[in-house]
PDB file of C-alpha atoms in Angstrom:
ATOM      1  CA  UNK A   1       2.560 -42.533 -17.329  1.00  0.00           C
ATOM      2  CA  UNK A   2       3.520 -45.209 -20.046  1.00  0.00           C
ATOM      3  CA  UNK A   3       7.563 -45.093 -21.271  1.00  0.00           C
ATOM      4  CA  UNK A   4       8.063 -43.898 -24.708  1.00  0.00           C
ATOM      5  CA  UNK A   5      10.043 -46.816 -25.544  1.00  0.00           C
ATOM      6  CA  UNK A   6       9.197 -50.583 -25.500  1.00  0.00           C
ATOM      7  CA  UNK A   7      10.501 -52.177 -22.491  1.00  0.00           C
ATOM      8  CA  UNK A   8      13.433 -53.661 -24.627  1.00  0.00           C
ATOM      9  CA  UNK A   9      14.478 -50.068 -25.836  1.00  0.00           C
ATOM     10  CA  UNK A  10      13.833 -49.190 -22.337  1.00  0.00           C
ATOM     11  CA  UNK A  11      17.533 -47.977 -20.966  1.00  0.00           C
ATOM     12  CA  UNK A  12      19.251 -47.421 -23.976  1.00  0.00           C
ATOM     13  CA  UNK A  13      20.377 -43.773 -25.250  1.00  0.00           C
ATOM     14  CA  UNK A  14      19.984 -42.958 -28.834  1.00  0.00           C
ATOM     15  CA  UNK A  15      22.995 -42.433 -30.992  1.00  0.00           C
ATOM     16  CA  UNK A  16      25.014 -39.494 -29.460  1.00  0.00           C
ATOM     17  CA  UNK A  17      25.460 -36.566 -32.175  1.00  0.00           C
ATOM     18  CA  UNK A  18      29.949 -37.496 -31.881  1.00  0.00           C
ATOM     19  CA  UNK A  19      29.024 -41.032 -32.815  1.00  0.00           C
ATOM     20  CA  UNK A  20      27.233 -39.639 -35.600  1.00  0.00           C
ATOM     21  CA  UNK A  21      29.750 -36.959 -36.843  1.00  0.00           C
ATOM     22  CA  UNK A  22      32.296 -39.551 -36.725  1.00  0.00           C
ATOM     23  CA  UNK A  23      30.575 -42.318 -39.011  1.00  0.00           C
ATOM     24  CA  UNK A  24      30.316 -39.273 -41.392  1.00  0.00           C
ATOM     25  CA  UNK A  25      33.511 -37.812 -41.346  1.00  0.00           C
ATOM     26  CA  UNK A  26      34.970 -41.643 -41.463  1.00  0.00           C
ATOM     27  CA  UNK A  27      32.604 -41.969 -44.632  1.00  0.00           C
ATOM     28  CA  UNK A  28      34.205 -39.143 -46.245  1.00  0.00           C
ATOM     29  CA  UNK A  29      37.461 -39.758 -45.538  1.00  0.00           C
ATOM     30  CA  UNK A  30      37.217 -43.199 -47.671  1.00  0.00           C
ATOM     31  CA  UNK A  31      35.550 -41.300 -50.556  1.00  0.00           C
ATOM     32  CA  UNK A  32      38.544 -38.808 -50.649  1.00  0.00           C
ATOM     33  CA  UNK A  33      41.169 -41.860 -50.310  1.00  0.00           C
ATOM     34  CA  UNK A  34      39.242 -43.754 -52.949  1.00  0.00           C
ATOM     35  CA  UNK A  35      39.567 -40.396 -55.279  1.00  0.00           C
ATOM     36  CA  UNK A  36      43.439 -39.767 -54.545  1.00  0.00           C
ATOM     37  CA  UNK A  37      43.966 -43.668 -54.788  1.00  0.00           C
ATOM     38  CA  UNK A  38      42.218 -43.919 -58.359  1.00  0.00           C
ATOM     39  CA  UNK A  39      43.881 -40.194 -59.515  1.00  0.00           C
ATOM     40  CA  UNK A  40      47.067 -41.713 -58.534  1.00  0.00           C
ATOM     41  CA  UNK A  41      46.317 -45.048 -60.298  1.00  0.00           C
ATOM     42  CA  UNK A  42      45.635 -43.173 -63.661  1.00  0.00           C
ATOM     43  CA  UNK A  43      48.685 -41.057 -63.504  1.00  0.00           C
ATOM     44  CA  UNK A  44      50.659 -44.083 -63.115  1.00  0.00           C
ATOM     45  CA  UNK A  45      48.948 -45.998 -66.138  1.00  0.00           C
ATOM     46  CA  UNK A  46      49.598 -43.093 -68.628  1.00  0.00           C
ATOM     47  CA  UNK A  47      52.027 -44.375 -70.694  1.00  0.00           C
ATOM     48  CA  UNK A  48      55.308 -42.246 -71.013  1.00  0.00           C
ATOM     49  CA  UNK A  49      55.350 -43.606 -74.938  1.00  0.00           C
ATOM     50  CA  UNK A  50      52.617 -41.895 -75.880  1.00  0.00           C
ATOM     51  CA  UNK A  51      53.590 -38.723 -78.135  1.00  0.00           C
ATOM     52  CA  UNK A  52      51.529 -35.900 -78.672  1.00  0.00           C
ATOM     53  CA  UNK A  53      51.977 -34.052 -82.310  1.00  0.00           C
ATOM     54  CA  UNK A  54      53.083 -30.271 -81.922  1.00  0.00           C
ATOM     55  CA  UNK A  55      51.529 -28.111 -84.596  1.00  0.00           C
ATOM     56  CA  UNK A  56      54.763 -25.701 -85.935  1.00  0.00           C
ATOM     57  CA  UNK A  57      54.743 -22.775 -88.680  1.00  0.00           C
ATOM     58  CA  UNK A  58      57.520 -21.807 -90.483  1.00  0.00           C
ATOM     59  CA  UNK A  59      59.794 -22.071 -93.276  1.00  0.00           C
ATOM     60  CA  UNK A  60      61.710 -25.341 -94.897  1.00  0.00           C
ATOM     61  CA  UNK A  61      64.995 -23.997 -96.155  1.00  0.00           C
ATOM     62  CA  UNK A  62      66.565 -27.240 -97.056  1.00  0.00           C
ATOM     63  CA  UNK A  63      65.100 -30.497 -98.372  1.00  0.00           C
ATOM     64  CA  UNK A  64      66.056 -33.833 -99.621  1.00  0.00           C
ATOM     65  CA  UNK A  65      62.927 -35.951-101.173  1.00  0.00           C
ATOM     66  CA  UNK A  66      65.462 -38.988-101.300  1.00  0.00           C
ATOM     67  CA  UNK A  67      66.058 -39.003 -97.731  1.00  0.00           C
ATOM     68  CA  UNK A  68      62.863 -37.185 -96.811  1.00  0.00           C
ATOM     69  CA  UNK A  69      64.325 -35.097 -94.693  1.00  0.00           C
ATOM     70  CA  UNK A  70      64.158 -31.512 -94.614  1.00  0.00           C
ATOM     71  CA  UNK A  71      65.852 -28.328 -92.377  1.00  0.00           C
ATOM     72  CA  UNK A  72      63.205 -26.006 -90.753  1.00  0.00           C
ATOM     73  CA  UNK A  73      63.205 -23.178 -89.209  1.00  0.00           C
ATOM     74  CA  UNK A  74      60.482 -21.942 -86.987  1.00  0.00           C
ATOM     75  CA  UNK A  75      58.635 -18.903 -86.864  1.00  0.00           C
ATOM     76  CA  UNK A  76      59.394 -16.617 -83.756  1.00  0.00           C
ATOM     77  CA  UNK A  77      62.233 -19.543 -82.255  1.00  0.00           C
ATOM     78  CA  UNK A  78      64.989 -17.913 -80.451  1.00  0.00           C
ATOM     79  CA  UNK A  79      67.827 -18.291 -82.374  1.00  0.00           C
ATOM     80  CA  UNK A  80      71.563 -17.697 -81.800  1.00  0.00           C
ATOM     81  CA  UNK A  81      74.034 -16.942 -84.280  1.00  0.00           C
ATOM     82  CA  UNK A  82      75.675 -20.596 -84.205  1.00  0.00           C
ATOM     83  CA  UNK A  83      72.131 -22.150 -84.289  1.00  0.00           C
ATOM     84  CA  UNK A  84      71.503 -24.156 -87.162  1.00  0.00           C
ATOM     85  CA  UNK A  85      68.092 -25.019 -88.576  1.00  0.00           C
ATOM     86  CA  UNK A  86      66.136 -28.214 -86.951  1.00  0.00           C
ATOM     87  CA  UNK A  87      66.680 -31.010 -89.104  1.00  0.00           C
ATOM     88  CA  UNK A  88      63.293 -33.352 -89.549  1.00  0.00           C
ATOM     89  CA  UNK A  89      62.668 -36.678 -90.977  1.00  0.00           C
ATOM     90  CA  UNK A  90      59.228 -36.382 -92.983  1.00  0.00           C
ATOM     91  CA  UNK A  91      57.301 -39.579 -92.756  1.00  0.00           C
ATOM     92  CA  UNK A  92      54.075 -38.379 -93.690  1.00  0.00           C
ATOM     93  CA  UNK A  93      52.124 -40.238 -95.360  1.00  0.00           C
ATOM     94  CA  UNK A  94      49.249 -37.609 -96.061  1.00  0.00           C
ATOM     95  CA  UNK A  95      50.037 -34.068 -97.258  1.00  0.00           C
ATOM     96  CA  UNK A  96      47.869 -30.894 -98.026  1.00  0.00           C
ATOM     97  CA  UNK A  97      49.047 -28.349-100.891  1.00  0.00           C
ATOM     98  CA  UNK A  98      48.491 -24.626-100.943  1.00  0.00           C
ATOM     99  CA  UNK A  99      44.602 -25.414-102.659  1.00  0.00           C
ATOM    100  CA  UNK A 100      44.029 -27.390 -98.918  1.00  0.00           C
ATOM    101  CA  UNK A 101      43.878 -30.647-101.093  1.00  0.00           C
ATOM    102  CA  UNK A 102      45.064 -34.043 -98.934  1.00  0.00           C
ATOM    103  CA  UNK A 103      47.155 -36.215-100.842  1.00  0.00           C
ATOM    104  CA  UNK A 104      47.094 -39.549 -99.308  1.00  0.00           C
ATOM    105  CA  UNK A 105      49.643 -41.263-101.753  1.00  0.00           C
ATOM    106  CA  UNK A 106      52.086 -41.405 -99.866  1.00  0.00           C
ATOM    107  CA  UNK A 107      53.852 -38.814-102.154  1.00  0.00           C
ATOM    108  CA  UNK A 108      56.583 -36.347-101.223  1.00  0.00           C
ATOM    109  CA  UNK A 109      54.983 -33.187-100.890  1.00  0.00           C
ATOM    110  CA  UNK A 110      55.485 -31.155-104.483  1.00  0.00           C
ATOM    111  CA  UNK A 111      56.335 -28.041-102.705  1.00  0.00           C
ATOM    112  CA  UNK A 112      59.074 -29.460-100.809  1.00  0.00           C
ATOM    113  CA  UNK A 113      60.900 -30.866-104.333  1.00  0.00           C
ATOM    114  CA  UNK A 114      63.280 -29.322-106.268  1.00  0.00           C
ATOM    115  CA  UNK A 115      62.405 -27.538-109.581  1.00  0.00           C
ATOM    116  CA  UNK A 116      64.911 -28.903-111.674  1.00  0.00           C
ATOM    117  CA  UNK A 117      64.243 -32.673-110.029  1.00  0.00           C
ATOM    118  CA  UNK A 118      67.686 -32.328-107.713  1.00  0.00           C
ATOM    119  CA  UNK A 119      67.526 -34.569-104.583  1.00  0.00           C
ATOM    120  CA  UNK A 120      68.246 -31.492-102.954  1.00  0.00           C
ATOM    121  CA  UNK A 121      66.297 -28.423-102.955  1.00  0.00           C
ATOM    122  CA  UNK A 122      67.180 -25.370-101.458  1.00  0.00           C
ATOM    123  CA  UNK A 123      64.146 -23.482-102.211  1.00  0.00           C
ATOM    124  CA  UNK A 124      62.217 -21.601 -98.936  1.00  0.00           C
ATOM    125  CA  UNK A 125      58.606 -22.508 -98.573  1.00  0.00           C
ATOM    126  CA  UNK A 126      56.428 -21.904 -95.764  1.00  0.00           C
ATOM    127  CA  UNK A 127      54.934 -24.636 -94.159  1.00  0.00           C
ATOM    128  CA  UNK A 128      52.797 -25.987 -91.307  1.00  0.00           C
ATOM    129  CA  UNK A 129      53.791 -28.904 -89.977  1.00  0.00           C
ATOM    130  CA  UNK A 130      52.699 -31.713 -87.416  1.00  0.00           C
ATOM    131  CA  UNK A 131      55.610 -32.882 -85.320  1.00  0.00           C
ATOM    132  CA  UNK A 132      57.116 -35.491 -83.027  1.00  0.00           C
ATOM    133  CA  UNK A 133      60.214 -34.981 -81.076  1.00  0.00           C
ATOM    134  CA  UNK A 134      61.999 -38.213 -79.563  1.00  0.00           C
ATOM    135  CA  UNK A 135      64.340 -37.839 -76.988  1.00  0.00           C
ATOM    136  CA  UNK A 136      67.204 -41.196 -77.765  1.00  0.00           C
ATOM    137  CA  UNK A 137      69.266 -40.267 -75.264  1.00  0.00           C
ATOM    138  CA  UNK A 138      72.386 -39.287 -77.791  1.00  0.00           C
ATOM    139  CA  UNK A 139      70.560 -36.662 -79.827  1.00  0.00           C
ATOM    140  CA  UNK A 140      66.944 -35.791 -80.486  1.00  0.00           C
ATOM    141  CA  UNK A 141      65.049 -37.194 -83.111  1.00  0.00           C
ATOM    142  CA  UNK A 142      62.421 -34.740 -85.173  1.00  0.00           C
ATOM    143  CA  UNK A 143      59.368 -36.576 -87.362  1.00  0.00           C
ATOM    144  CA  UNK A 144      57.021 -34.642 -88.930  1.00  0.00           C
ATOM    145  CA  UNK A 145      54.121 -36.575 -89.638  1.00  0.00           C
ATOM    146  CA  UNK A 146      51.744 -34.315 -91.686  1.00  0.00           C
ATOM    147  CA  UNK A 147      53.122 -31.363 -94.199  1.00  0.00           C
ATOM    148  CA  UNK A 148      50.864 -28.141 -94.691  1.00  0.00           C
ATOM    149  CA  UNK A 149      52.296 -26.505 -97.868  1.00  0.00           C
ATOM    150  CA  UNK A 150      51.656 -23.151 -97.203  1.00  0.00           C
ATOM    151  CA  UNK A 151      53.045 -21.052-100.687  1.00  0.00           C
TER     152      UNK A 151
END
C-alpha cells in the first residue's frame, strides 16, 4: 500500500490542535492589546483645554451692558440662604431675542439693557444661556457665550 504522504512529508505529524489554539489565542491577545493600547492613546490626547458649553435656563436679575456682565440665577439650583446669584461675563457675540431672531452684531442683547439707558439694570428676564465655566485656581470664572432672550 502506497503512503499518503510524499516521502519528504513522510514522518512528520500535522499541526497538533494546542499548537493551533495557541497561535489563535496569541493572535487575539495582540488585537485586544492593540485596542486597549490605542483607547489608552486617545484618552491621553484629549486635551484637558477643551470646554464644552452647558446649556442653562433661568432668570438674569442683575446686568451691566458696560461691563457685560450679568447675575443669574438658575432654574431648579439648590440654593442656600447666603447664596448669591452666579455672576457671568457675557462675551457673546451672537444673540437671539424673544421673535428667535440672531443678532450677529456683536450687540448687547436689548433684553438684558436697562429701560431708562442705566449701565445697570435690575430688571428680571428669563433667559437661556450657553455657558463656560473656568476653573483659575482662585475663583471660578463664568462666560456665557450665546444669550437666548426668553421674555
Amino acid at each position: 500500500m502506497p503512503a499518503p504522504f510524499p516521502a519528504a512529508m513522510q514522518g512528520a505529524a500535522p499541526t497538533p490542535p494546542k499548537r493551533r489554539l495557541a497561535v489563535v489565542a496569541f493572535s487575539l491577545a495582540l488585537v485586544a492589546v492593540g485596542l486597549i493600547g490605542g483607547f489608552g492613546a486617545a484618552k491621553l490626547a484629549d486635551d484637558p483645554h477643551t470646554a464644552k458649553p452647558e446649556l442653562l435656563v433661568g432668570t438674569v436679575t442683575w446686568s451691566n451692558d458696560e461691563t457685560r456682565s450679568i447675575a443669574f440665577e438658575e432654574d431648579g439650583a439648590l440654593r442656600g440662604p447666603l447664596d448669591g446669584d452666579t455672576i457671568y461675563s457675557v462675551i457673546a457675540e451672537s444673540w437671539q431675542d424673544v421673535r428667535g431672531t440672531l443678532h450677529h452684531d456683536g450687540t448687547y442683547p436689548t433684553c438684558l439693557v436697562d429701560e431708562e439707558n442705566e449701565p445697570d439694570s435690575t430688571d428680571r428676564h428669563r433667559v437661556e444661556l450657553e455657558v463656560l465655566h473656568r476653573d483659575t485656581g482662585a475663583r471660578p470664572q463664568h462666560i456665557a457665550v450665546h444669550v437666548h432672550c426668553l421674555d
